[in-house]
Structure formats: structure tokens, C-alpha cells
């Protein structure tokens, strides 16, 4: 059985990809509510469980062959949630034959100040969230279960079903309502964004390759372009007059005093102060370049959003 922990933006896309590629596989969805906001085929089970509790997670791992971990919780509770989750997953791996594919980001590497980000870098981030992500990786190693774990890392997400993110739902609502879009820091720095569908495809390819475990993988991205260049592609494809402005770091610091989410986001502002460049040659050499082009990404987002507006 295939299990997906978390049914947010990543979990949903992985589920959709599995349905297209392995339609008859038995899939268990696990979240805190036991409910999902999208249609499920007959026979798909949704289990309500607190995945930070080992007693809940161990039996789930014991009846699973592959577990995709793609939980998504607010930044404000990361320091409580993820240490407990990583401990529970380690116990699940110890007491089962399951393998784990863990959805991760680039935070654990810290601020590279424009240098290339590749898989062999040490996890020496100095930010709060970077340290939390590094501790998850270290936890797998300390519990000696990393041989059954594949860690798949993405840059900032772009794509359909994105709630948070520079080009997520708030961005789309604003451009279609002729409102100004506010972008972080320098809008001219090249930045790799990860198309969420490419990320799901990569997770699945890695999951079913027995030689891909005990490794970290970076998902391929379309060429790094600036936020300004992304805006231009959205403008061309939507024919909208998109108004935008960059948010200086000093303004971000002021807003952080009043907004808990912005306060958590502030420490990640370095990602847009320098070029943000991810090396994915390791993945490409083994699985091929699965990166979707910039224009195709934007076309899919627009098609999805317009369909959503008619629902």
C-alpha cells in the first residue's frame, strides 16, 4: 500500500499523479481531520491521525510499502511539529518494512549568497526554520533509518493549488482584480522555482527506485529567471496589465512586528536578495530532465485558475 501523509498542496498533487500513473494502486491518505476537499475514487481511504504521535504512525507504516511525507503546517508551529514528526517517522521506519520519501525544501543549507545549491552541502543553516529542517535530516541519521529514507528537495513552489507562495492564490486574485502585486526584495535576481507537478513526479520516480534511498535529491527546475520576468510571462499569457512593486526589507521588518506570518517569513528574505540557484544535475543524470517550461507552467496555472472561477 502507498500512504500519503498530508493532503495539502503537495499531497494532493502526488495523489493525482499516482492516479494517472498507477491507477489501481491502493492509496491511504492521512491527515488530522480525516477529510479532504477534493474528489476521491471509490476505495480510497482517508484516515484521521495525529502523525506526531508514534503510536498513531507505527501501525500506518507497518501496513505501508511506501510512505510519502508531505505535511504542511504554519511556520509558527514548525518548532513543535517537525521534531515530533521526525521522531514518530523514525519509529515507524524502525518497526516496519516501509520506505519513506520525505518532501523537503532548501532551508537546511542556509544562505548561499548566490552560490550554487547542491546536494552534498552541509546542513548548517543559521535561521530558525533552516535549523528545524536540518534537525529532521539529522534525526534520520541518528536513528539509523536513513537507509530507508529518500529526501526530495524543492525550491519555492509555483503551480496550481498553491495557497502560499509568491505566485500563489493571493497573486492570482490580485492580478485578476487589477490590484498591485507586492514582491519580496530584489525583483531582478534570478531564482529557481519548482513546479509542483514536477516535484510530485520526482517524488514518485524516486519512491519506486530502490537505489534512490539514503540520498538527497534536488528536483529539476526551468531556468532561473527573475520575478520580473515571471510577471512578464503572466502578463503575456493573461493579457492583463499587471501592476507590481517590490517590498524593501525595511518595510518587511516593520510589518513583521504586527504580522506573525511575516515575522516567520522575514528570516527567509535572503532567498531574494541574491541569485537563488539550485543544482539538479544528479537527478537529471539518473531520471532525466522533467522540468516544465516557464510558459507551460503559467498556461497551466491560468487554465486552472479560470476553471476555479467558474466552480
mmCIF file of C-alpha atoms in Angstrom:
data_model
loop_
_atom_site.group_PDB
_atom_site.id
_atom_site.type_symbol
_atom_site.label_atom_id
_atom_site.label_comp_id
_atom_site.label_asym_id
_atom_site.label_seq_id
_atom_site.Cartn_x
_atom_site.Cartn_y
_atom_site.Cartn_z
ATOM 1 C CA UNK A 1 0.000 0.000 0.000
ATOM 2 C CA UNK A 2 1.053 3.587 -0.704
ATOM 3 C CA UNK A 3 0.464 6.136 2.039
ATOM 4 C CA UNK A 4 0.486 9.921 1.766
ATOM 5 C CA UNK A 5 0.927 11.867 4.996
ATOM 6 C CA UNK A 6 -0.655 15.261 4.440
ATOM 7 C CA UNK A 7 -3.308 16.203 1.881
ATOM 8 C CA UNK A 8 -2.384 19.833 1.270
ATOM 9 C CA UNK A 9 -0.925 21.196 -1.937
ATOM 10 C CA UNK A 10 1.881 18.624 -2.309
ATOM 11 C CA UNK A 11 -0.069 15.618 -1.062
ATOM 12 C CA UNK A 12 -2.928 16.362 -3.429
ATOM 13 C CA UNK A 13 -0.680 16.622 -6.493
ATOM 14 C CA UNK A 14 1.158 13.399 -5.577
ATOM 15 C CA UNK A 15 -2.210 11.679 -5.260
ATOM 16 C CA UNK A 16 -3.291 12.977 -8.690
ATOM 17 C CA UNK A 17 -0.017 11.833 -10.269
ATOM 18 C CA UNK A 18 -0.330 8.369 -8.713
ATOM 19 C CA UNK A 19 -3.856 8.058 -10.030
ATOM 20 C CA UNK A 20 -2.651 8.780 -13.556
ATOM 21 C CA UNK A 21 0.439 6.570 -13.383
ATOM 22 C CA UNK A 22 -0.635 3.757 -11.066
ATOM 23 C CA UNK A 23 -4.453 3.958 -11.068
ATOM 24 C CA UNK A 24 -5.106 0.583 -9.415
ATOM 25 C CA UNK A 25 -2.724 1.019 -6.510
ATOM 26 C CA UNK A 26 -4.231 1.151 -3.040
ATOM 27 C CA UNK A 27 -3.637 4.564 -1.521
ATOM 28 C CA UNK A 28 -4.158 5.684 2.057
ATOM 29 C CA UNK A 29 -4.422 9.413 2.740
ATOM 30 C CA UNK A 30 -3.645 10.578 6.266
ATOM 31 C CA UNK A 31 -4.417 13.968 7.763
ATOM 32 C CA UNK A 32 -5.596 15.493 11.023
ATOM 33 C CA UNK A 33 -9.251 15.868 10.035
ATOM 34 C CA UNK A 34 -9.942 12.620 8.190
ATOM 35 C CA UNK A 35 -11.456 14.657 5.340
ATOM 36 C CA UNK A 36 -10.266 16.074 2.018
ATOM 37 C CA UNK A 37 -11.551 18.899 -0.162
ATOM 38 C CA UNK A 38 -11.208 17.033 -3.448
ATOM 39 C CA UNK A 39 -12.955 14.066 -5.069
ATOM 40 C CA UNK A 40 -11.624 10.585 -4.381
ATOM 41 C CA UNK A 41 -12.103 7.367 -6.344
ATOM 42 C CA UNK A 42 -14.114 4.628 -4.691
ATOM 43 C CA UNK A 43 -11.989 2.618 -2.302
ATOM 44 C CA UNK A 44 -9.525 5.352 -1.369
ATOM 45 C CA UNK A 45 -9.367 5.710 2.393
ATOM 46 C CA UNK A 46 -8.775 8.896 4.358
ATOM 47 C CA UNK A 47 -7.530 8.279 7.879
ATOM 48 C CA UNK A 48 -7.692 10.801 10.701
ATOM 49 C CA UNK A 49 -4.474 10.732 12.721
ATOM 50 C CA UNK A 50 -2.063 12.949 14.616
ATOM 51 C CA UNK A 51 1.144 11.935 12.834
ATOM 52 C CA UNK A 52 3.382 13.386 15.542
ATOM 53 C CA UNK A 53 2.399 10.523 17.883
ATOM 54 C CA UNK A 54 4.453 7.334 17.306
ATOM 55 C CA UNK A 55 1.598 5.091 18.472
ATOM 56 C CA UNK A 56 -0.508 6.517 15.635
ATOM 57 C CA UNK A 57 2.158 6.389 12.971
ATOM 58 C CA UNK A 58 3.756 2.990 13.614
ATOM 59 C CA UNK A 59 0.703 0.922 12.504
ATOM 60 C CA UNK A 60 0.366 3.132 9.413
ATOM 61 C CA UNK A 61 3.983 2.400 8.452
ATOM 62 C CA UNK A 62 3.508 -1.304 9.195
ATOM 63 C CA UNK A 63 0.787 -1.651 6.578
ATOM 64 C CA UNK A 64 2.555 0.562 4.006
ATOM 65 C CA UNK A 65 5.188 -0.215 1.396
ATOM 66 C CA UNK A 66 5.946 3.424 0.592
ATOM 67 C CA UNK A 67 5.129 6.490 2.680
ATOM 68 C CA UNK A 68 5.174 9.957 1.152
ATOM 69 C CA UNK A 69 5.602 12.599 3.848
ATOM 70 C CA UNK A 70 4.319 15.985 2.692
ATOM 71 C CA UNK A 71 2.721 17.502 5.760
ATOM 72 C CA UNK A 72 2.211 21.250 5.682
ATOM 73 C CA UNK A 73 1.706 23.280 8.844
ATOM 74 C CA UNK A 74 2.018 27.026 9.560
ATOM 75 C CA UNK A 75 5.532 28.345 10.131
ATOM 76 C CA UNK A 76 4.543 29.401 13.639
ATOM 77 C CA UNK A 77 4.284 25.784 14.853
ATOM 78 C CA UNK A 78 7.232 24.251 12.997
ATOM 79 C CA UNK A 79 9.409 24.129 16.111
ATOM 80 C CA UNK A 80 6.834 21.959 17.889
ATOM 81 C CA UNK A 81 5.535 19.911 14.987
ATOM 82 C CA UNK A 82 8.552 18.751 12.982
ATOM 83 C CA UNK A 83 10.781 17.363 15.763
ATOM 84 C CA UNK A 84 7.840 15.250 16.935
ATOM 85 C CA UNK A 85 7.022 14.176 13.377
ATOM 86 C CA UNK A 86 10.597 13.141 12.589
ATOM 87 C CA UNK A 87 10.776 11.079 15.790
ATOM 88 C CA UNK A 88 7.457 9.401 15.014
ATOM 89 C CA UNK A 89 8.529 8.628 11.440
ATOM 90 C CA UNK A 90 11.822 7.190 12.660
ATOM 91 C CA UNK A 91 9.936 4.866 14.993
ATOM 92 C CA UNK A 92 7.624 3.883 12.160
ATOM 93 C CA UNK A 93 10.598 3.027 9.960
ATOM 94 C CA UNK A 94 12.293 1.031 12.718
ATOM 95 C CA UNK A 95 9.223 -1.102 13.291
ATOM 96 C CA UNK A 96 8.193 -1.738 9.690
ATOM 97 C CA UNK A 97 9.455 -2.589 6.220
ATOM 98 C CA UNK A 98 8.158 0.694 4.795
ATOM 99 C CA UNK A 99 10.303 3.195 2.932
ATOM 100 C CA UNK A 100 9.895 6.936 3.317
ATOM 101 C CA UNK A 101 10.043 9.670 0.675
ATOM 102 C CA UNK A 102 10.299 12.970 2.505
ATOM 103 C CA UNK A 103 9.279 16.235 0.837
ATOM 104 C CA UNK A 104 11.756 18.923 1.833
ATOM 105 C CA UNK A 105 12.949 22.404 0.874
ATOM 106 C CA UNK A 106 16.313 24.176 0.642
ATOM 107 C CA UNK A 107 16.218 25.877 4.045
ATOM 108 C CA UNK A 108 18.658 23.494 5.745
ATOM 109 C CA UNK A 109 21.558 24.745 3.590
ATOM 110 C CA UNK A 110 21.190 28.317 4.789
ATOM 111 C CA UNK A 111 22.168 31.451 2.908
ATOM 112 C CA UNK A 112 24.433 30.586 -0.031
ATOM 113 C CA UNK A 113 24.679 34.244 -1.105
ATOM 114 C CA UNK A 114 24.197 33.425 -4.769
ATOM 115 C CA UNK A 115 26.365 30.302 -4.900
ATOM 116 C CA UNK A 116 25.004 27.091 -6.394
ATOM 117 C CA UNK A 117 22.974 24.870 -4.053
ATOM 118 C CA UNK A 118 23.835 21.195 -4.447
ATOM 119 C CA UNK A 119 23.070 18.004 -2.523
ATOM 120 C CA UNK A 120 26.411 17.480 -0.790
ATOM 121 C CA UNK A 121 26.326 20.759 1.107
ATOM 122 C CA UNK A 122 26.316 20.577 4.916
ATOM 123 C CA UNK A 123 23.077 21.433 6.665
ATOM 124 C CA UNK A 124 24.406 24.412 8.568
ATOM 125 C CA UNK A 125 21.578 26.938 8.302
ATOM 126 C CA UNK A 126 21.518 29.636 10.966
ATOM 127 C CA UNK A 127 17.839 30.513 10.612
ATOM 128 C CA UNK A 128 15.201 29.028 12.910
ATOM 129 C CA UNK A 129 13.386 27.185 10.130
ATOM 130 C CA UNK A 130 16.627 26.091 8.492
ATOM 131 C CA UNK A 131 17.771 24.512 11.757
ATOM 132 C CA UNK A 132 14.437 22.716 12.114
ATOM 133 C CA UNK A 133 14.703 21.218 8.626
ATOM 134 C CA UNK A 134 18.328 20.221 9.266
ATOM 135 C CA UNK A 135 17.307 18.522 12.514
ATOM 136 C CA UNK A 136 14.876 16.273 10.619
ATOM 137 C CA UNK A 137 17.668 15.020 8.356
ATOM 138 C CA UNK A 138 19.979 14.563 11.340
ATOM 139 C CA UNK A 139 17.278 12.684 13.197
ATOM 140 C CA UNK A 140 17.027 10.070 10.447
ATOM 141 C CA UNK A 141 20.808 9.604 10.559
ATOM 142 C CA UNK A 142 20.953 9.378 14.347
ATOM 143 C CA UNK A 143 18.174 6.793 14.387
ATOM 144 C CA UNK A 144 19.988 4.834 11.663
ATOM 145 C CA UNK A 145 16.945 4.736 9.403
ATOM 146 C CA UNK A 146 18.323 6.968 6.633
ATOM 147 C CA UNK A 147 18.913 3.855 4.504
ATOM 148 C CA UNK A 148 15.126 3.657 4.124
ATOM 149 C CA UNK A 149 14.663 7.386 3.501
ATOM 150 C CA UNK A 150 14.871 9.453 0.319
ATOM 151 C CA UNK A 151 14.839 13.225 0.836
ATOM 152 C CA UNK A 152 13.493 15.229 -2.096
ATOM 153 C CA UNK A 153 14.127 18.969 -2.036
ATOM 154 C CA UNK A 154 12.296 21.729 -3.868
ATOM 155 C CA UNK A 155 12.871 25.427 -4.235
ATOM 156 C CA UNK A 156 9.918 27.821 -3.859
ATOM 157 C CA UNK A 157 6.790 26.291 -5.341
ATOM 158 C CA UNK A 158 4.904 27.581 -8.333
ATOM 159 C CA UNK A 159 1.851 25.933 -9.870
ATOM 160 C CA UNK A 160 -1.806 25.098 -9.299
ATOM 161 C CA UNK A 161 -3.325 24.641 -5.841
ATOM 162 C CA UNK A 162 -0.649 26.849 -4.259
ATOM 163 C CA UNK A 163 -2.071 28.725 -1.279
ATOM 164 C CA UNK A 164 1.153 30.244 -0.032
ATOM 165 C CA UNK A 165 3.834 31.416 -2.404
ATOM 166 C CA UNK A 166 4.815 34.400 -4.473
ATOM 167 C CA UNK A 167 2.699 33.275 -7.429
ATOM 168 C CA UNK A 168 0.003 31.547 -5.365
ATOM 169 C CA UNK A 169 -3.667 32.285 -4.854
ATOM 170 C CA UNK A 170 -3.191 35.797 -3.464
ATOM 171 C CA UNK A 171 -1.106 36.750 -6.508
ATOM 172 C CA UNK A 172 -3.743 35.415 -8.903
ATOM 173 C CA UNK A 173 -6.604 37.130 -7.094
ATOM 174 C CA UNK A 174 -4.751 40.431 -7.145
ATOM 175 C CA UNK A 175 -3.842 40.422 -10.842
ATOM 176 C CA UNK A 176 -7.375 39.448 -11.874
ATOM 177 C CA UNK A 177 -8.801 42.209 -9.659
ATOM 178 C CA UNK A 178 -6.392 44.797 -11.062
ATOM 179 C CA UNK A 179 -4.630 45.186 -7.718
ATOM 180 C CA UNK A 180 -0.927 45.792 -7.184
ATOM 181 C CA UNK A 181 1.206 42.712 -6.522
ATOM 182 C CA UNK A 182 3.928 43.065 -3.893
ATOM 183 C CA UNK A 183 7.114 41.078 -4.469
ATOM 184 C CA UNK A 184 9.934 40.443 -1.995
ATOM 185 C CA UNK A 185 13.322 42.188 -2.070
ATOM 186 C CA UNK A 186 15.083 42.444 -5.418
ATOM 187 C CA UNK A 187 12.799 41.552 -8.314
ATOM 188 C CA UNK A 188 15.700 41.269 -10.760
ATOM 189 C CA UNK A 189 17.654 38.396 -9.176
ATOM 190 C CA UNK A 190 17.471 35.022 -10.997
ATOM 191 C CA UNK A 191 15.607 32.499 -8.863
ATOM 192 C CA UNK A 192 14.783 28.845 -9.375
ATOM 193 C CA UNK A 193 11.130 27.998 -8.759
ATOM 194 C CA UNK A 194 9.908 24.396 -8.590
ATOM 195 C CA UNK A 195 6.744 23.488 -10.487
ATOM 196 C CA UNK A 196 4.687 21.494 -8.014
ATOM 197 C CA UNK A 197 3.692 18.881 -10.610
ATOM 198 C CA UNK A 198 7.360 18.276 -11.437
ATOM 199 C CA UNK A 199 8.029 17.865 -7.726
ATOM 200 C CA UNK A 200 5.297 15.228 -7.422
ATOM 201 C CA UNK A 201 6.645 13.365 -10.465
ATOM 202 C CA UNK A 202 10.134 13.395 -8.967
ATOM 203 C CA UNK A 203 8.849 12.095 -5.624
ATOM 204 C CA UNK A 204 7.166 9.164 -7.365
ATOM 205 C CA UNK A 205 10.138 8.332 -9.615
ATOM 206 C CA UNK A 206 12.412 8.260 -6.583
ATOM 207 C CA UNK A 207 9.932 6.269 -4.482
ATOM 208 C CA UNK A 208 9.901 3.350 -6.904
ATOM 209 C CA UNK A 209 13.669 3.206 -7.438
ATOM 210 C CA UNK A 210 15.240 1.032 -4.757
ATOM 211 C CA UNK A 211 18.646 2.637 -5.370
ATOM 212 C CA UNK A 212 17.371 6.160 -4.708
ATOM 213 C CA UNK A 213 17.165 5.822 -0.926
ATOM 214 C CA UNK A 214 19.733 7.029 1.603
ATOM 215 C CA UNK A 215 20.197 10.066 -0.636
ATOM 216 C CA UNK A 216 19.130 13.672 -1.082
ATOM 217 C CA UNK A 217 17.695 14.746 -4.427
ATOM 218 C CA UNK A 218 17.079 18.174 -5.960
ATOM 219 C CA UNK A 219 14.153 18.341 -8.363
ATOM 220 C CA UNK A 220 14.886 19.877 -11.798
ATOM 221 C CA UNK A 221 13.530 23.377 -12.444
ATOM 222 C CA UNK A 222 13.067 25.538 -15.500
ATOM 223 C CA UNK A 223 15.944 28.005 -15.922
ATOM 224 C CA UNK A 224 16.324 30.542 -13.135
ATOM 225 C CA UNK A 225 14.659 33.812 -14.126
ATOM 226 C CA UNK A 226 13.719 36.863 -12.090
ATOM 227 C CA UNK A 227 10.356 37.645 -10.522
ATOM 228 C CA UNK A 228 10.075 40.487 -13.025
ATOM 229 C CA UNK A 229 10.479 38.023 -15.902
ATOM 230 C CA UNK A 230 7.805 35.735 -14.403
ATOM 231 C CA UNK A 231 5.466 38.739 -14.209
ATOM 232 C CA UNK A 232 6.079 39.423 -17.883
ATOM 233 C CA UNK A 233 5.140 35.835 -18.805
ATOM 234 C CA UNK A 234 1.930 36.126 -16.754
ATOM 235 C CA UNK A 235 1.213 39.433 -18.487
ATOM 236 C CA UNK A 236 1.690 37.897 -21.944
ATOM 237 C CA UNK A 237 -0.468 34.863 -21.220
ATOM 238 C CA UNK A 238 -3.294 36.656 -19.382
ATOM 239 C CA UNK A 239 -3.240 39.896 -21.413
ATOM 240 C CA UNK A 240 -3.663 41.707 -18.093
ATOM 241 C CA UNK A 241 -1.957 44.954 -17.144
ATOM 242 C CA UNK A 242 -0.209 43.588 -14.057
ATOM 243 C CA UNK A 243 0.885 46.208 -11.547
ATOM 244 C CA UNK A 244 3.669 45.231 -9.203
ATOM 245 C CA UNK A 245 6.093 46.655 -6.686
ATOM 246 C CA UNK A 246 8.975 45.291 -4.641
ATOM 247 C CA UNK A 247 8.849 45.338 -0.854
ATOM 248 C CA UNK A 248 12.080 46.691 0.676
ATOM 249 C CA UNK A 249 13.496 44.715 3.581
ATOM 250 C CA UNK A 250 12.962 47.637 5.951
ATOM 251 C CA UNK A 251 9.215 47.512 5.251
ATOM 252 C CA UNK A 252 9.218 43.761 5.794
ATOM 253 C CA UNK A 253 10.847 44.313 9.179
ATOM 254 C CA UNK A 254 8.159 46.807 10.189
ATOM 255 C CA UNK A 255 5.260 44.581 9.073
ATOM 256 C CA UNK A 256 6.825 41.652 10.948
ATOM 257 C CA UNK A 257 6.119 43.414 14.247
ATOM 258 C CA UNK A 258 2.375 43.116 13.610
ATOM 259 C CA UNK A 259 2.024 40.002 11.453
ATOM 260 C CA UNK A 260 3.134 36.584 12.863
ATOM 261 C CA UNK A 261 3.405 35.014 9.399
ATOM 262 C CA UNK A 262 5.551 37.845 8.035
ATOM 263 C CA UNK A 263 7.683 37.631 11.165
ATOM 264 C CA UNK A 264 8.428 33.992 10.357
ATOM 265 C CA UNK A 265 8.947 34.793 6.675
ATOM 266 C CA UNK A 266 11.415 37.594 7.345
ATOM 267 C CA UNK A 267 14.343 35.297 8.115
ATOM 268 C CA UNK A 268 13.995 33.749 4.649
ATOM 269 C CA UNK A 269 14.287 37.070 2.824
ATOM 270 C CA UNK A 270 17.887 36.213 1.860
ATOM 271 C CA UNK A 271 16.463 33.952 -0.843
ATOM 272 C CA UNK A 272 15.520 37.023 -2.858
ATOM 273 C CA UNK A 273 18.492 39.228 -2.014
ATOM 274 C CA UNK A 274 20.900 37.109 -4.071
ATOM 275 C CA UNK A 275 20.558 34.766 -7.057
ATOM 276 C CA UNK A 276 18.909 31.560 -5.833
ATOM 277 C CA UNK A 277 20.316 28.734 -7.921
ATOM 278 C CA UNK A 278 19.665 25.013 -7.406
ATOM 279 C CA UNK A 279 21.827 22.266 -8.904
ATOM 280 C CA UNK A 280 19.727 19.293 -10.053
ATOM 281 C CA UNK A 281 22.229 17.531 -12.320
ATOM 282 C CA UNK A 282 22.262 14.482 -10.048
ATOM 283 C CA UNK A 283 18.544 13.875 -10.605
ATOM 284 C CA UNK A 284 18.750 14.643 -14.316
ATOM 285 C CA UNK A 285 21.610 12.181 -14.854
ATOM 286 C CA UNK A 286 19.535 9.365 -13.349
ATOM 287 C CA UNK A 287 15.921 10.168 -14.207
ATOM 288 C CA UNK A 288 16.129 12.756 -16.973
ATOM 289 C CA UNK A 289 15.133 16.408 -17.058
ATOM 290 C CA UNK A 290 11.450 16.538 -16.124
ATOM 291 C CA UNK A 291 11.317 20.334 -15.703
ATOM 292 C CA UNK A 292 8.301 22.031 -17.267
ATOM 293 C CA UNK A 293 8.955 25.251 -19.205
ATOM 294 C CA UNK A 294 8.087 28.677 -17.786
ATOM 295 C CA UNK A 295 5.392 29.329 -20.364
ATOM 296 C CA UNK A 296 3.775 25.926 -19.914
ATOM 297 C CA UNK A 297 3.720 26.422 -16.135
ATOM 298 C CA UNK A 298 1.983 29.777 -16.468
ATOM 299 C CA UNK A 299 -0.509 28.409 -19.005
ATOM 300 C CA UNK A 300 -1.449 25.576 -16.641
ATOM 301 C CA UNK A 301 -1.866 27.974 -13.720
ATOM 302 C CA UNK A 302 -4.098 30.299 -15.726
ATOM 303 C CA UNK A 303 -6.217 27.426 -17.074
ATOM 304 C CA UNK A 304 -6.638 26.026 -13.559
ATOM 305 C CA UNK A 305 -7.491 29.394 -12.033
ATOM 306 C CA UNK A 306 -10.048 30.273 -14.718
ATOM 307 C CA UNK A 307 -11.685 26.887 -14.209
ATOM 308 C CA UNK A 308 -11.729 27.515 -10.476
ATOM 309 C CA UNK A 309 -13.509 30.813 -11.001
ATOM 310 C CA UNK A 310 -16.375 29.002 -12.748
ATOM 311 C CA UNK A 311 -16.878 26.458 -9.963
#
